[in-house]
Coordinates of C-alpha atoms and ligand atoms in Angstrom, one line a residue:
Chain A
X1 CA 70.4 104.9 98.1
X2 CA 70.3 104.4 101.8
X3 CA 73.3 106.6 102.7
X4 CA 71.0 109.1 104.3
X5 CA 73.4 111.4 106.1
X6 CA 72.9 112.3 109.7
X7 CA 71.2 115.7 109.7
X8 CA 73.3 118.5 111.1
X9 CA 72.9 118.3 114.9
X10 CA 73.2 122.0 115.6
X11 CA 69.8 123.3 114.6
X12 CA 67.5 120.4 114.1
X13 CA 64.4 122.6 114.0
X14 CA 65.6 124.6 111.0
X15 CA 65.2 123.4 107.4
X16 CA 63.2 120.7 105.8
X17 CA 63.9 117.1 106.8
X18 CA 66.2 115.2 104.5
X19 CA 63.7 112.6 103.6
X20 CA 61.3 115.2 102.3
X21 CA 64.2 116.9 100.4
X22 CA 65.0 113.6 98.7
X23 CA 61.4 112.9 97.8
X24 CA 61.1 116.5 96.4
X25 CA 64.3 115.9 94.3
X26 CA 63.0 112.7 92.9
X27 CA 59.6 114.2 92.2
X28 CA 61.1 117.1 90.4
X29 CA 63.3 114.9 88.3
X30 CA 60.3 112.7 87.3
X31 CA 58.3 115.8 86.5
X32 CA 61.1 117.2 84.3
X33 CA 61.3 113.9 82.6
X34 CA 57.6 113.8 82.0
X35 CA 57.6 117.3 80.5
X36 CA 60.7 116.6 78.3
X37 CA 59.2 113.4 77.0
X38 CA 55.7 114.8 76.3
X39 CA 55.0 115.3 72.6
X40 CA 58.0 113.1 71.7
X41 CA 57.5 109.6 70.3
X42 CA 58.2 106.8 72.8
X43 CA 60.9 105.3 70.5
X44 CA 62.8 108.5 70.8
X45 CA 62.3 109.3 74.5
X46 CA 59.8 107.3 76.6
X47 CA 57.9 108.8 79.5
X48 CA 58.4 107.6 83.0
X49 CA 55.3 105.5 83.0
X50 CA 56.4 103.7 79.8
X51 CA 59.8 103.1 81.3
X52 CA 58.2 101.7 84.5
X53 CA 56.0 99.4 82.4
X54 CA 59.2 98.1 80.6
X55 CA 60.8 97.5 84.0
X56 CA 57.8 95.6 85.2
X57 CA 57.7 93.6 82.0
X58 CA 61.3 92.6 82.4
X59 CA 60.6 91.4 85.9
X60 CA 57.3 89.7 85.3
X61 CA 58.6 87.7 82.3
X62 CA 61.7 86.9 84.3
X63 CA 63.9 88.0 81.5
X64 CA 65.9 90.3 83.8
X65 CA 67.5 87.7 86.0
X66 CA 69.6 85.8 83.5
X67 CA 71.1 88.9 81.9
X68 CA 71.5 90.9 85.1
X69 CA 73.1 87.8 86.7
X70 CA 75.5 87.4 83.8
X71 CA 76.5 91.0 83.9
X72 CA 77.0 91.1 87.7
X73 CA 79.0 87.9 87.5
X74 CA 81.4 89.5 85.0
X75 CA 81.6 92.8 86.9
X76 CA 82.3 91.0 90.2
X77 CA 84.8 88.5 88.8
X78 CA 86.6 91.3 86.9
X79 CA 86.7 93.4 90.0
X80 CA 87.9 90.6 92.3
X81 CA 90.7 89.8 89.8
X82 CA 91.6 93.5 89.7
X83 CA 91.7 93.6 93.5
X84 CA 93.6 90.3 93.8
X85 CA 96.3 91.4 91.4
X86 CA 96.3 95.1 92.2
X87 CA 96.7 95.0 96.0
X88 CA 99.9 93.0 96.0
X89 CA 101.3 95.0 93.1
X90 CA 100.4 98.3 94.8
X91 CA 101.9 97.1 98.1
X92 CA 105.2 96.0 96.4
X93 CA 105.5 99.2 94.4
X94 CA 104.8 101.2 97.6
X95 CA 107.1 99.3 99.8
X96 CA 110.1 99.3 97.5
X97 CA 111.3 102.7 96.2
X98 CA 113.3 101.1 93.4
X99 CA 110.3 99.2 92.0
X100 CA 108.1 102.2 92.4
X101 CA 110.4 104.5 90.5
X102 CA 110.9 102.0 87.7
X103 CA 107.2 101.3 87.1
X104 CA 105.8 104.7 87.8
X105 CA 105.1 105.6 84.1
X106 CA 103.1 102.5 83.5
X107 CA 100.0 103.5 85.5
X108 CA 99.1 106.9 83.8
X109 CA 99.4 105.1 80.4
X110 CA 97.2 102.2 81.5
X111 CA 94.7 104.7 83.0
X112 CA 94.4 106.7 79.7
X113 CA 93.7 103.7 77.5
X114 CA 90.0 103.9 76.6
X115 CA 87.8 101.1 77.6
X116 CA 86.5 100.9 74.0
X117 CA 90.1 100.0 73.0
X118 CA 90.3 97.3 75.7
X119 CA 86.9 96.0 74.6
X120 CA 87.9 95.7 70.9
X121 CA 91.2 94.0 71.9
X122 CA 89.3 91.7 74.2
X123 CA 86.8 90.8 71.4
X124 CA 89.7 89.9 69.2
X125 CA 91.4 87.8 71.9
X126 CA 88.5 86.2 73.7
X127 CA 85.6 86.4 71.2
X128 CA 82.0 86.4 72.4
X129 CA 82.6 85.0 75.8
X130 CA 82.5 86.0 79.5
X131 CA 86.2 86.6 79.3
X132 CA 85.7 89.7 77.2
X133 CA 83.8 91.9 79.7
X134 CA 85.7 90.4 82.6
X135 CA 89.0 91.4 80.9
X136 CA 87.7 95.0 80.3
X137 CA 86.5 95.4 83.9
X138 CA 89.9 94.1 85.1
X139 CA 91.9 96.4 82.9
X140 CA 89.8 99.4 83.9
X141 CA 89.9 98.6 87.6
X142 CA 93.5 97.4 87.9
X143 CA 95.3 100.8 87.6
X144 CA 92.8 102.4 89.9
X145 CA 93.4 99.9 92.6
X146 CA 97.1 99.9 92.2
X147 CA 97.3 103.7 92.2
X148 CA 95.2 103.9 95.4
X149 CA 97.0 101.1 97.3
X150 CA 100.4 102.6 96.2
X151 CA 99.3 106.0 97.4
X152 CA 98.1 104.4 100.7
X153 CA 101.5 103.0 101.4
X154 CA 102.7 106.6 101.9
X155 CA 100.6 106.5 105.1
X156 CA 102.6 103.6 106.5
X157 CA 104.4 105.0 109.5
X158 CA 108.2 104.3 109.5
X159 CA 107.8 103.7 113.3
X160 CA 105.7 100.7 112.6
X161 CA 108.2 99.3 110.2
X162 CA 110.9 99.7 112.9
X163 CA 108.7 98.0 115.4
X164 CA 108.3 95.1 112.9
X165 CA 112.0 94.9 112.3
X166 CA 112.7 94.9 116.1
X167 CA 110.7 91.7 116.4
X168 CA 112.4 90.3 113.3
X169 CA 109.3 90.1 111.2
X170 CA 110.0 88.8 107.7
X171 CA 109.1 91.1 104.8
X172 CA 106.1 89.2 103.5
X173 CA 104.5 89.3 107.0
X174 CA 105.3 93.0 107.2
X175 CA 103.4 93.5 104.0
X176 CA 100.4 91.5 105.3
X177 CA 100.3 92.8 108.9
X178 CA 101.5 96.4 108.6
X179 CA 101.2 97.7 105.0
X180 CA 97.9 95.9 104.2
X181 CA 95.9 97.2 107.2
X182 CA 97.4 100.6 106.8
X183 CA 96.4 100.9 103.2
X184 CA 92.9 99.4 103.6
X185 CA 91.1 102.8 103.7
X186 CA 92.8 103.8 100.4
X187 CA 92.1 100.4 98.9
X188 CA 88.5 101.0 99.6
X189 CA 88.5 104.3 97.8
X190 CA 90.2 102.6 94.9
X191 CA 87.8 99.7 95.0
X192 CA 84.8 102.0 94.9
X193 CA 86.1 103.7 91.8
X194 CA 87.1 100.4 90.2
X195 CA 83.7 98.9 90.9
X196 CA 81.9 102.0 89.6
X197 CA 83.9 102.3 86.5
X198 CA 83.9 98.6 86.0
X199 CA 80.1 98.4 86.1
X200 CA 80.0 101.1 83.4
X201 CA 82.6 99.7 81.1
X202 CA 81.2 96.2 81.3
X203 CA 78.3 97.5 79.3
X204 CA 80.6 98.7 76.6
X205 CA 82.3 95.4 76.5
X206 CA 79.0 93.5 76.5
X207 CA 77.6 95.7 73.7
X208 CA 80.7 95.0 71.6
X209 CA 81.5 91.5 72.4
X210 CA 78.8 89.5 74.0
X211 CA 75.6 87.7 73.1
X212 CA 74.1 87.9 76.6
X213 CA 73.9 90.3 79.5
X214 CA 72.6 93.8 80.2
X215 CA 74.9 95.6 77.7
X216 CA 73.9 93.2 74.9
X217 CA 70.2 93.7 75.8
X218 CA 70.6 97.5 75.7
X219 CA 72.1 97.4 72.2
X220 CA 69.4 95.0 71.0
X221 CA 66.7 97.2 72.4
X222 CA 68.2 100.2 70.8
X223 CA 68.4 98.4 67.4
X224 CA 64.7 97.5 67.8
X225 CA 64.0 101.2 68.7
X226 CA 62.7 100.0 72.1
X227 CA 63.9 103.1 74.0
X228 CA 61.9 102.3 77.1
X229 CA 63.8 99.0 77.4
X230 CA 67.1 100.8 77.0
X231 CA 66.3 103.1 79.9
X232 CA 64.7 100.2 81.9
X233 CA 67.9 98.1 81.7
X234 CA 70.0 101.1 82.6
X235 CA 67.9 101.9 85.6
X236 CA 67.9 98.3 86.8
X237 CA 71.7 98.0 86.6
X238 CA 72.3 101.4 88.3
X239 CA 69.9 100.4 91.1
X240 CA 71.6 97.0 91.5
X241 CA 75.0 98.6 91.8
X242 CA 73.8 101.1 94.3
X243 CA 72.2 98.3 96.3
X244 CA 75.5 96.3 96.3
X245 CA 77.3 99.5 97.5
X246 CA 75.0 99.9 100.4
X247 CA 74.5 96.3 101.5
X248 CA 78.0 94.9 100.8
X249 CA 80.7 97.6 100.5
X250 CA 79.5 100.0 103.2
X251 CA 78.9 97.4 105.9
X252 CA 82.3 95.9 105.1
X253 CA 83.9 99.3 105.5
X254 CA 82.1 99.9 108.8
X255 CA 83.2 96.5 110.1
X256 CA 86.8 96.8 108.9
X257 CA 87.3 100.4 110.2
X258 CA 85.5 99.9 113.6
X259 CA 88.9 100.6 115.2
X260 CA 88.7 104.2 114.1
X261 CA 88.1 106.9 116.6
X262 CA 84.7 108.4 115.8
X263 CA 85.2 111.8 114.4
X264 CA 82.9 114.0 116.4
X265 CA 79.9 114.3 114.2
Chain B
X1 CA 132.8 98.2 143.2
X2 CA 131.1 95.9 140.9
X3 CA 132.4 92.4 140.2
X4 CA 132.1 93.0 136.4
X5 CA 134.6 90.4 135.5
X6 CA 132.5 87.7 137.1
X7 CA 129.4 88.5 135.1
X8 CA 128.4 87.5 131.6
X9 CA 128.4 90.3 129.1
X10 CA 125.2 90.3 126.9
X11 CA 125.7 93.4 124.9
X12 CA 129.0 94.9 124.0
X13 CA 129.7 98.1 122.1
X14 CA 133.1 99.4 121.2
X15 CA 134.1 102.4 119.2
X16 CA 130.6 102.9 117.9
X17 CA 130.2 106.0 115.8
X18 CA 127.1 107.1 113.9
X19 CA 126.6 110.2 111.8
X20 CA 123.5 111.5 109.9
X21 CA 123.4 113.6 106.8
X22 CA 120.3 115.6 107.5
X23 CA 118.9 119.0 106.5
X24 CA 121.1 120.4 109.2
X25 CA 124.1 119.0 107.5
X26 CA 126.6 116.4 108.8
X27 CA 125.6 115.5 112.4
X28 CA 127.6 113.2 114.5
X29 CA 125.0 111.5 116.7
X30 CA 127.3 109.1 118.5
X31 CA 131.1 109.2 118.8
X32 CA 133.3 106.4 120.0
X33 CA 130.8 104.8 122.3
X34 CA 132.0 101.8 124.3
X35 CA 129.9 100.1 126.8
X36 CA 128.9 96.6 128.1
X37 CA 125.6 95.4 129.5
X38 CA 126.0 92.6 132.0
X39 CA 123.5 89.8 132.5
X40 CA 120.8 90.7 134.9
X41 CA 121.9 94.3 135.2
X42 CA 119.8 97.5 134.9
X43 CA 121.9 100.0 133.0
X44 CA 120.6 103.5 132.6
X45 CA 121.6 105.9 129.9
X46 CA 121.0 109.5 130.8
X47 CA 121.6 112.6 128.8
X48 CA 119.9 115.7 127.4
X49 CA 117.7 115.6 124.4
X50 CA 119.5 114.9 121.1
X51 CA 122.6 113.3 122.6
X52 CA 121.9 110.1 120.6
X53 CA 120.1 107.8 123.2
X54 CA 117.5 106.5 120.8
X55 CA 120.0 106.1 118.1
X56 CA 122.1 104.0 120.4
X57 CA 119.1 101.7 121.2
X58 CA 118.2 101.5 117.5
X59 CA 121.8 100.3 116.8
X60 CA 121.6 97.7 119.5
X61 CA 118.2 96.5 118.2
X62 CA 119.6 96.2 114.7
X63 CA 117.2 98.8 113.3
X64 CA 120.1 101.1 112.4
X65 CA 123.7 100.2 111.8
X66 CA 126.8 101.9 113.1
X67 CA 129.1 103.7 110.8
X68 CA 132.2 102.5 112.7
X69 CA 132.8 100.2 115.6
X70 CA 131.5 96.9 116.7
X71 CA 128.2 95.9 118.3
X72 CA 127.6 92.4 119.6
X73 CA 124.5 91.1 121.2
X74 CA 125.0 87.6 122.6
X75 CA 128.1 87.4 120.4
X76 CA 126.2 88.2 117.2
X77 CA 125.8 91.4 115.1
X78 CA 122.3 92.8 115.6
X79 CA 120.0 92.7 112.5
X80 CA 122.0 89.8 111.0
X81 CA 120.6 86.3 110.5
X82 CA 120.6 84.4 113.8
X83 CA 120.6 87.4 116.0
X84 CA 118.4 87.4 119.0
X85 CA 115.2 89.5 119.0
X86 CA 115.4 91.9 122.0
X87 CA 112.4 93.5 123.7
X88 CA 112.3 97.1 122.6
X89 CA 110.0 99.5 124.3
X90 CA 110.1 102.5 122.0
X91 CA 110.0 106.2 123.0
X92 CA 106.5 106.3 121.6
X93 CA 104.1 103.5 122.2
X94 CA 103.8 102.7 118.5
X95 CA 100.6 100.7 118.9
X96 CA 98.9 99.7 115.7
X97 CA 95.6 101.6 115.8
X98 CA 93.7 98.9 114.0
X99 CA 94.6 96.2 116.4
X100 CA 93.1 95.6 119.9
X101 CA 95.4 95.6 122.9
X102 CA 95.6 91.8 122.7
X103 CA 96.4 91.8 119.0
X104 CA 99.1 94.5 119.5
X105 CA 100.7 92.2 122.0
X106 CA 100.5 89.2 119.8
X107 CA 102.1 91.2 117.0
X108 CA 105.6 90.4 118.5
X109 CA 104.9 86.7 118.4
X110 CA 103.4 86.8 114.8
X111 CA 106.9 87.4 113.4
X112 CA 107.8 83.8 114.3
X113 CA 105.8 80.5 114.1
X114 CA 104.1 80.4 117.4
X115 CA 100.6 78.9 117.1
X116 CA 97.7 81.3 117.3
X117 CA 96.2 79.8 120.5
X118 CA 99.6 79.9 122.2
X119 CA 100.1 83.5 121.1
X120 CA 96.8 84.5 122.6
X121 CA 97.5 82.7 125.8
X122 CA 100.9 84.4 126.2
X123 CA 99.6 87.8 125.2
X124 CA 96.8 87.5 127.8
X125 CA 99.3 86.6 130.4
X126 CA 101.6 89.6 129.5
X127 CA 98.6 92.0 129.6
X128 CA 97.7 90.6 133.0
X129 CA 101.3 91.1 134.2
X130 CA 101.1 94.8 133.3
X131 CA 97.8 95.1 135.0
X132 CA 95.6 95.3 131.9
X133 CA 93.5 92.1 132.3
X134 CA 90.1 92.9 131.0
X135 CA 91.3 95.4 128.4
X136 CA 92.2 92.8 125.8
X137 CA 89.5 93.9 123.4
X138 CA 90.1 97.7 123.7
X139 CA 91.5 99.6 120.8
X140 CA 94.4 102.0 121.4
X141 CA 92.3 105.1 121.1
X142 CA 90.1 103.8 123.9
X143 CA 93.1 103.5 126.3
X144 CA 94.7 106.2 128.4
X145 CA 98.4 107.2 127.8
X146 CA 99.5 105.1 130.8
X147 CA 97.6 102.1 129.6
X148 CA 99.0 102.4 126.1
X149 CA 102.5 102.4 127.6
X150 CA 101.6 99.3 129.5
X151 CA 100.4 97.6 126.3
X152 CA 103.7 98.5 124.6
X153 CA 105.6 97.0 127.6
X154 CA 103.5 93.9 127.4
X155 CA 104.2 93.6 123.7
X156 CA 107.9 93.4 124.6
X157 CA 107.5 91.2 127.7
X158 CA 105.5 88.6 125.7
X159 CA 108.7 87.7 123.9
X160 CA 110.2 86.8 127.2
X161 CA 113.3 88.6 126.0
X162 CA 116.7 88.2 127.6
X163 CA 117.3 91.9 127.2
X164 CA 114.8 94.7 127.4
X165 CA 115.7 98.0 125.7
X166 CA 113.6 100.8 127.0
X167 CA 113.5 104.3 125.5
X168 CA 112.0 106.8 128.0
X169 CA 109.1 104.4 128.3
X170 CA 107.5 106.3 131.1
X171 CA 108.5 109.8 129.9
X172 CA 104.9 111.0 129.3
X173 CA 103.4 109.6 132.5
X174 CA 102.6 111.7 135.6
X175 CA 104.9 111.3 138.5
X176 CA 102.6 109.0 140.5
X177 CA 101.9 106.6 137.6
X178 CA 105.6 106.6 136.8
X179 CA 106.8 105.5 140.2
X180 CA 104.1 102.9 140.2
X181 CA 105.5 101.6 136.8
X182 CA 109.0 101.6 138.2
X183 CA 107.8 99.3 141.0
X184 CA 106.1 97.0 138.4
X185 CA 109.1 97.0 136.1
X186 CA 111.4 95.9 139.0
X187 CA 108.8 93.3 140.0
X188 CA 108.8 91.9 136.4
X189 CA 112.5 92.0 136.3
X190 CA 112.5 89.9 139.5
X191 CA 110.2 87.4 137.7
X192 CA 112.0 87.2 134.4
X193 CA 115.5 88.2 135.3
X194 CA 116.2 90.0 132.0
X195 CA 118.9 92.6 131.6
X196 CA 117.6 96.1 131.0
X197 CA 119.1 99.0 129.0
X198 CA 117.0 101.9 130.1
X199 CA 117.1 105.4 128.5
X200 CA 115.9 108.4 130.3
X201 CA 116.7 112.1 130.7
X202 CA 115.4 112.0 134.2
X203 CA 118.1 111.6 136.8
X204 CA 115.7 110.5 139.5
X205 CA 114.3 107.8 137.4
X206 CA 117.9 106.6 136.6
X207 CA 118.8 106.4 140.3
X208 CA 115.5 104.7 141.2
X209 CA 116.1 101.9 138.7
X210 CA 119.6 101.4 137.7
X211 CA 122.6 99.4 139.0
X212 CA 124.8 101.6 136.8
X213 CA 124.3 104.9 135.1
X214 CA 126.0 106.1 132.0
X215 CA 126.0 109.8 131.3
X216 CA 126.0 110.9 127.6
X217 CA 126.9 114.3 126.4
X218 CA 125.5 115.8 123.2
X219 CA 127.0 117.0 119.9
X220 CA 128.7 114.7 119.4
X221 CA 127.0 112.1 121.6
X222 CA 129.7 110.6 123.8
X223 CA 130.1 109.0 127.2
X224 CA 131.2 111.4 129.8
X225 CA 130.7 109.4 133.1
X226 CA 129.9 106.0 134.4
X227 CA 128.5 105.8 137.9
X228 CA 127.6 102.7 140.0
X229 CA 124.5 103.1 142.1
X230 CA 125.0 101.1 145.3
X231 CA 121.7 101.8 147.0
X232 CA 119.6 99.1 148.6
X233 CA 116.3 98.3 147.1
X234 CA 113.5 99.4 147.3
X235 CA 114.9 102.8 146.8
X236 CA 113.7 106.1 147.8
X237 CA 115.3 108.9 145.7
X238 CA 113.9 111.5 148.0
X239 CA 115.6 110.0 151.1
X240 CA 119.0 111.3 152.2
X241 CA 121.2 108.6 150.5
X242 CA 119.1 108.6 147.3
X243 CA 119.1 112.4 147.1
X244 CA 122.9 112.4 147.5
X245 CA 123.4 110.1 144.5
X246 CA 120.9 112.2 142.5
X247 CA 122.6 115.5 143.2
X248 CA 126.0 113.9 142.5
X249 CA 124.8 112.7 139.2
X250 CA 123.3 116.1 138.4
X251 CA 126.5 117.8 139.1
X252 CA 128.3 115.3 136.8
X253 CA 125.9 116.1 134.0
X254 CA 126.1 119.8 134.7
X255 CA 129.8 120.0 134.5
Ligands
ATP301 N1 117.2 109.6 110.8 C1 117.9 110.7 111.2 N2 118.3 111.6 110.3 C2 119.0 112.7 110.6 N3 119.3 113.0 111.9 C3 118.9 112.2 112.9 C4 118.2 111.0 112.6 N4 117.9 110.3 113.7 C5 118.5 111.1 114.7 N5 119.1 112.2 114.2 C6 119.8 113.2 114.9 O1 120.7 112.5 115.8 C7 120.7 113.1 117.1 C8 120.4 112.1 118.1 O2 119.0 111.7 118.0 P1 118.3 110.8 119.0 O3 117.0 110.6 118.6 O4 119.2 109.6 119.2 O5 118.4 111.6 120.4 P2 117.9 111.3 121.8 O6 119.0 111.3 122.7 O7 117.1 110.0 121.8 O8 116.9 112.5 122.1 P3 115.6 112.6 123.0 O9 115.9 112.6 124.4 O10 115.0 113.9 122.6 O11 114.7 111.4 122.5 C9 119.7 114.3 117.0 O12 120.5 115.5 116.8 C10 118.9 114.0 115.8 O13 118.6 115.2 115.2
MG302 MG1 115.1 109.6 122.0

């Protein structure tokens, strides 16, 4: 990932540069992998080189694009639906004590439902369609986003609400212009979680209820004892999610929170 | 002294009482307050900390409601449908940290249905009036305390309000900036002609600005004295006449 932290400014001369540290970490990991996999058949645990060959194969044949695209599409749609539904609900629950108290038991329950259960239900309801993984990503992400946005409303300063009421601002505008910006930092923590969890559970859903996509391909590779492909698909999806984090989510945060006073690094 | 009968009353309070049930128990913040604000007048409320000054302004602004008594602003009950939005400069600047100076000022207008281009134009104008042209794009944390107070003032002025409620708006400024702000406030009042209900615990400030001063006493907050200030403007509270009024007021508060 590209989130290379700024090195501690105090004593720059001391210690190994971060880039070298990261390279060493990756090298050590590959070495361990190599050792662990040596003497084991490739269909049980492939070596790094075999996995790399599988990744290359998926790209050169072009197989990767359709499945990766389908999976990303489902993750993104499920995530966006979770955000579109979760933000207003979180704001409403947080801005009205009565609603908040009434619905407070729902979230822990929703949160503790396993994504495998959601997946099975989705298969029954939606069959082998895009809707199945989308539904599972949505149901996994929704409580995370609601909880964080709800939590964020506690940061809304009562002074700002008085200001809004002094200029006779109607409630829906107060939600959009005071609550929403104030909870945005918490929304982003929720969104990161929802996106991360969503991308993992989408695989479960695809494995159980899809005939296309990364999750489906992983299960098929496992059935064919192509362990190198199982790992290759996993690596590709993880890398893609990390890439989206660093080129979409982080810059968006940086832009949205440019008003923040720089904490003295 | 003042031809009160000839003037239109814009705000009228009578028998206003307000109590809080706080951690400190039952606390009567305001007791039997009656006062009128006349059109075009600057009325100062002075009193020590905790005597209910902010509570009084909140009631007039419709943010809080009185337990007893009647409050009318242009004949309507504040906070109810059809009541007029007043300019309220709070004790703290209450700027929204994620909005630029310009967007903080437009906030007041966003409650209604003013077009965005019109909002921007009026907000720029208001910022220029308080001497902040060129700082439209600055975020609150990039402004000094005095500049933030001015943004808060502009946020109220942009409404072109018939009444300005001001709660120790210059309380945290240094003496020099403060007297400069007094001059600007009176200049703006000359331009817009609004009535001003001005809260302060600084007697000099009250004498510098007000046509009339109401002295509040704490626990329970009640009116102890009303004093007309018949000094010519511009005023010099350090000069002999001004100093006389100041010391008279101080003795009234002390008693
Ligand atoms: N929401 C509240 N809950 C409980 N008590 C309150 C509340 N608001 C105000 N009070 C109490 O009412 C009294 C008057 O408060 P208020 O803020 O009006 O004082 P003030 O005259 O504006 O003081 P200062 O000059 O320090 O700003 C205080 O004793 C305060 O503790
Ligand atoms: Mg106060």
